[in-house]
Amino acid sequence: MKMLFLILLILSVTQVLAEDYNRHNFTISTGLPGLVFPELTYEYGIDAENKVGVSAGTIVFWPEYRMNYTRMSGPFELMGSLGFVPSMDDDEDNFLSEIFEEVFSGGTEGCKFVSATGGYRYSAENGFIFRAAAGGALFYGSETSVVIPFLQLGVGFGF
């Protein structure tokens, strides 16, 4: 049993070392909108050109969560996302609802969104990642929909 485990471990490590791309990427991005806290993203590389991931961040002081698909073509990326912005519970009183009530009521709270971005990603051999992207998101709620453009700069690490 120990020998089988050792063989599987060696095969796994060999496969990871033989790949010429980073299978796992963590990035932290900030931009407009997304004024207070940056967005954290984890991506899993299916192969060198296709990645799927999850992100969590903020849009104008309020959290957002999304699932991503990224298509790489050399250093250039195209990303499509589906996500949502949670609603603030009206029954619950917290310091955020009192301070930022105006921002939340006029913003994207409680919306779902689809987004598309295009950008440039530099991935160094040591794992360092730099990315710059621009795009837009269509937010749709129960009453209205709005398109919000955005810019992002980010750094990260891949392995």
Coordinates of C-alpha atoms in Angstrom, one line a residue:
M1 CA 0.0 0.0 0.0
K2 CA 2.8 2.4 0.8
M3 CA 4.5 1.6 -2.5
L4 CA 1.3 2.3 -4.4
F5 CA 1.0 5.6 -2.6
L6 CA 4.6 6.5 -3.4
I7 CA 4.2 5.7 -7.0
L8 CA 1.0 7.8 -7.3
L9 CA 2.7 10.7 -5.6
I10 CA 5.7 10.5 -7.9
L11 CA 3.4 10.4 -11.0
S12 CA 1.5 13.4 -9.7
V13 CA 4.6 15.5 -9.1
T14 CA 6.0 14.5 -12.4
Q15 CA 2.9 15.6 -14.2
V16 CA 2.8 19.0 -12.5
L17 CA 6.5 19.6 -13.2
A18 CA 6.1 18.6 -16.9
E19 CA 3.4 21.2 -17.5
D20 CA 4.5 24.5 -19.0
Y21 CA 1.8 26.5 -17.3
N22 CA 0.6 27.3 -13.8
R23 CA -2.5 25.2 -12.9
H24 CA -3.4 27.3 -9.9
N25 CA -3.5 31.1 -9.8
F26 CA -4.3 33.5 -7.0
T27 CA -4.7 37.2 -7.9
I28 CA -5.7 40.3 -6.0
S29 CA -7.1 43.1 -8.2
T30 CA -8.4 46.6 -7.6
G31 CA -9.8 49.2 -9.9
L32 CA -12.9 51.3 -10.6
P33 CA -15.4 50.5 -9.4
G34 CA -14.3 48.5 -6.4
L35 CA -13.2 51.4 -4.3
V36 CA -12.5 50.0 -0.8
F37 CA -11.5 46.4 -0.9
P38 CA -9.8 44.6 -3.7
E39 CA -11.1 41.5 -5.5
L40 CA -9.6 38.1 -4.7
T41 CA -9.6 35.5 -7.4
Y42 CA -8.7 31.8 -7.5
E43 CA -8.3 30.2 -11.0
Y44 CA -7.8 26.6 -11.9
G45 CA -6.2 26.0 -15.3
I46 CA -7.9 23.2 -17.2
D47 CA -5.1 23.5 -19.8
A48 CA -2.8 26.3 -20.9
E49 CA -5.6 28.3 -22.6
N50 CA -8.7 27.7 -20.4
K51 CA -9.2 28.6 -16.8
V52 CA -12.2 28.5 -14.5
G53 CA -12.3 30.4 -11.2
V54 CA -14.2 32.1 -8.4
S55 CA -13.9 35.7 -7.2
A56 CA -15.0 37.7 -4.3
G57 CA -14.7 41.5 -3.9
T58 CA -16.5 44.7 -3.7
I59 CA -18.4 47.1 -6.0
V60 CA -18.8 50.5 -4.5
F61 CA -18.4 49.3 -0.8
W62 CA -20.7 46.3 -1.2
P63 CA -19.6 42.7 -1.7
E64 CA -19.9 40.8 -5.0
Y65 CA -19.2 37.2 -5.8
R66 CA -18.8 35.6 -9.3
M67 CA -17.7 32.6 -11.2
N68 CA -15.3 33.1 -14.1
Y69 CA -14.2 31.5 -17.3
T70 CA -11.0 32.8 -18.9
R71 CA -9.7 32.1 -22.3
M72 CA -6.0 32.9 -22.8
S73 CA -4.3 33.6 -26.1
G74 CA -0.6 34.1 -25.3
P75 CA -0.5 37.0 -22.8
F76 CA -4.0 38.2 -23.7
E77 CA -7.1 37.1 -21.8
L78 CA -10.9 37.2 -22.4
M79 CA -13.0 36.6 -19.3
G80 CA -16.7 36.0 -18.9
S81 CA -18.4 36.0 -15.5
L82 CA -21.7 35.3 -13.8
G83 CA -22.2 36.8 -10.4
F84 CA -24.4 38.4 -7.8
V85 CA -24.4 41.2 -5.3
P86 CA -26.2 40.1 -2.0
S87 CA -29.1 42.1 -0.6
M88 CA -28.8 43.9 2.7
D89 CA -31.2 42.4 5.3
D90 CA -33.7 45.3 6.1
D91 CA -34.6 43.8 9.5
E92 CA -31.0 43.7 10.7
D93 CA -29.4 47.0 11.9
N94 CA -25.7 47.1 11.6
F95 CA -23.2 50.0 11.4
L96 CA -22.7 49.5 7.6
S97 CA -26.4 49.9 6.9
E98 CA -26.5 53.2 8.9
I99 CA -23.3 54.7 7.4
F100 CA -23.7 53.7 3.8
E101 CA -27.5 53.5 3.4
E102 CA -27.5 56.0 0.6
V103 CA -24.8 54.2 -1.4
F104 CA -26.6 50.8 -1.0
S105 CA -30.0 52.1 -1.9
G106 CA -28.8 53.7 -5.2
G107 CA -26.3 51.0 -6.1
T108 CA -26.3 47.5 -7.3
E109 CA -27.4 45.8 -4.1
G110 CA -29.4 42.6 -4.7
C111 CA -28.6 42.4 -8.4
K112 CA -27.3 39.5 -10.5
F113 CA -24.8 40.3 -13.3
V114 CA -22.9 39.1 -16.3
S115 CA -19.6 40.6 -17.2
A116 CA -17.0 40.5 -20.0
T117 CA -13.4 41.7 -19.9
G118 CA -10.4 41.8 -22.0
G119 CA -6.9 42.3 -20.8
Y120 CA -3.2 41.6 -20.7
R121 CA -1.6 39.1 -18.3
Y122 CA 2.1 38.8 -17.7
S123 CA 3.1 35.5 -16.1
A124 CA 6.7 35.2 -15.1
E125 CA 8.5 31.8 -14.8
N126 CA 8.8 32.2 -11.1
G127 CA 5.0 32.4 -10.7
F128 CA 4.5 36.2 -10.5
I129 CA 1.4 37.5 -12.3
F130 CA 0.5 41.0 -13.4
R131 CA -2.8 41.7 -15.1
A132 CA -4.6 44.7 -16.5
A133 CA -8.1 44.4 -17.7
A134 CA -11.1 46.5 -18.8
G135 CA -14.7 45.6 -19.5
G136 CA -18.2 46.0 -18.3
A137 CA -21.0 44.3 -16.4
L138 CA -24.7 44.2 -17.0
F139 CA -26.5 44.3 -13.6
Y140 CA -30.1 43.3 -13.5
G141 CA -32.5 43.4 -10.6
S142 CA -36.2 43.2 -10.1
E143 CA -36.9 46.6 -11.4
T144 CA -34.1 48.0 -13.6
S145 CA -30.8 47.0 -15.3
V146 CA -27.7 49.1 -15.7
V147 CA -24.3 48.6 -17.4
I148 CA -21.2 49.6 -15.4
P149 CA -17.8 49.8 -17.1
F150 CA -14.7 48.9 -15.0
L151 CA -10.9 48.8 -15.1
Q152 CA -8.7 46.5 -13.0
L153 CA -5.1 46.1 -12.2
G154 CA -3.9 43.1 -10.3
V155 CA -1.0 41.1 -9.1
G156 CA -0.8 37.4 -8.1
F157 CA 1.0 34.2 -7.9
G158 CA 0.7 31.0 -9.9
F159 CA 1.9 27.5 -9.3

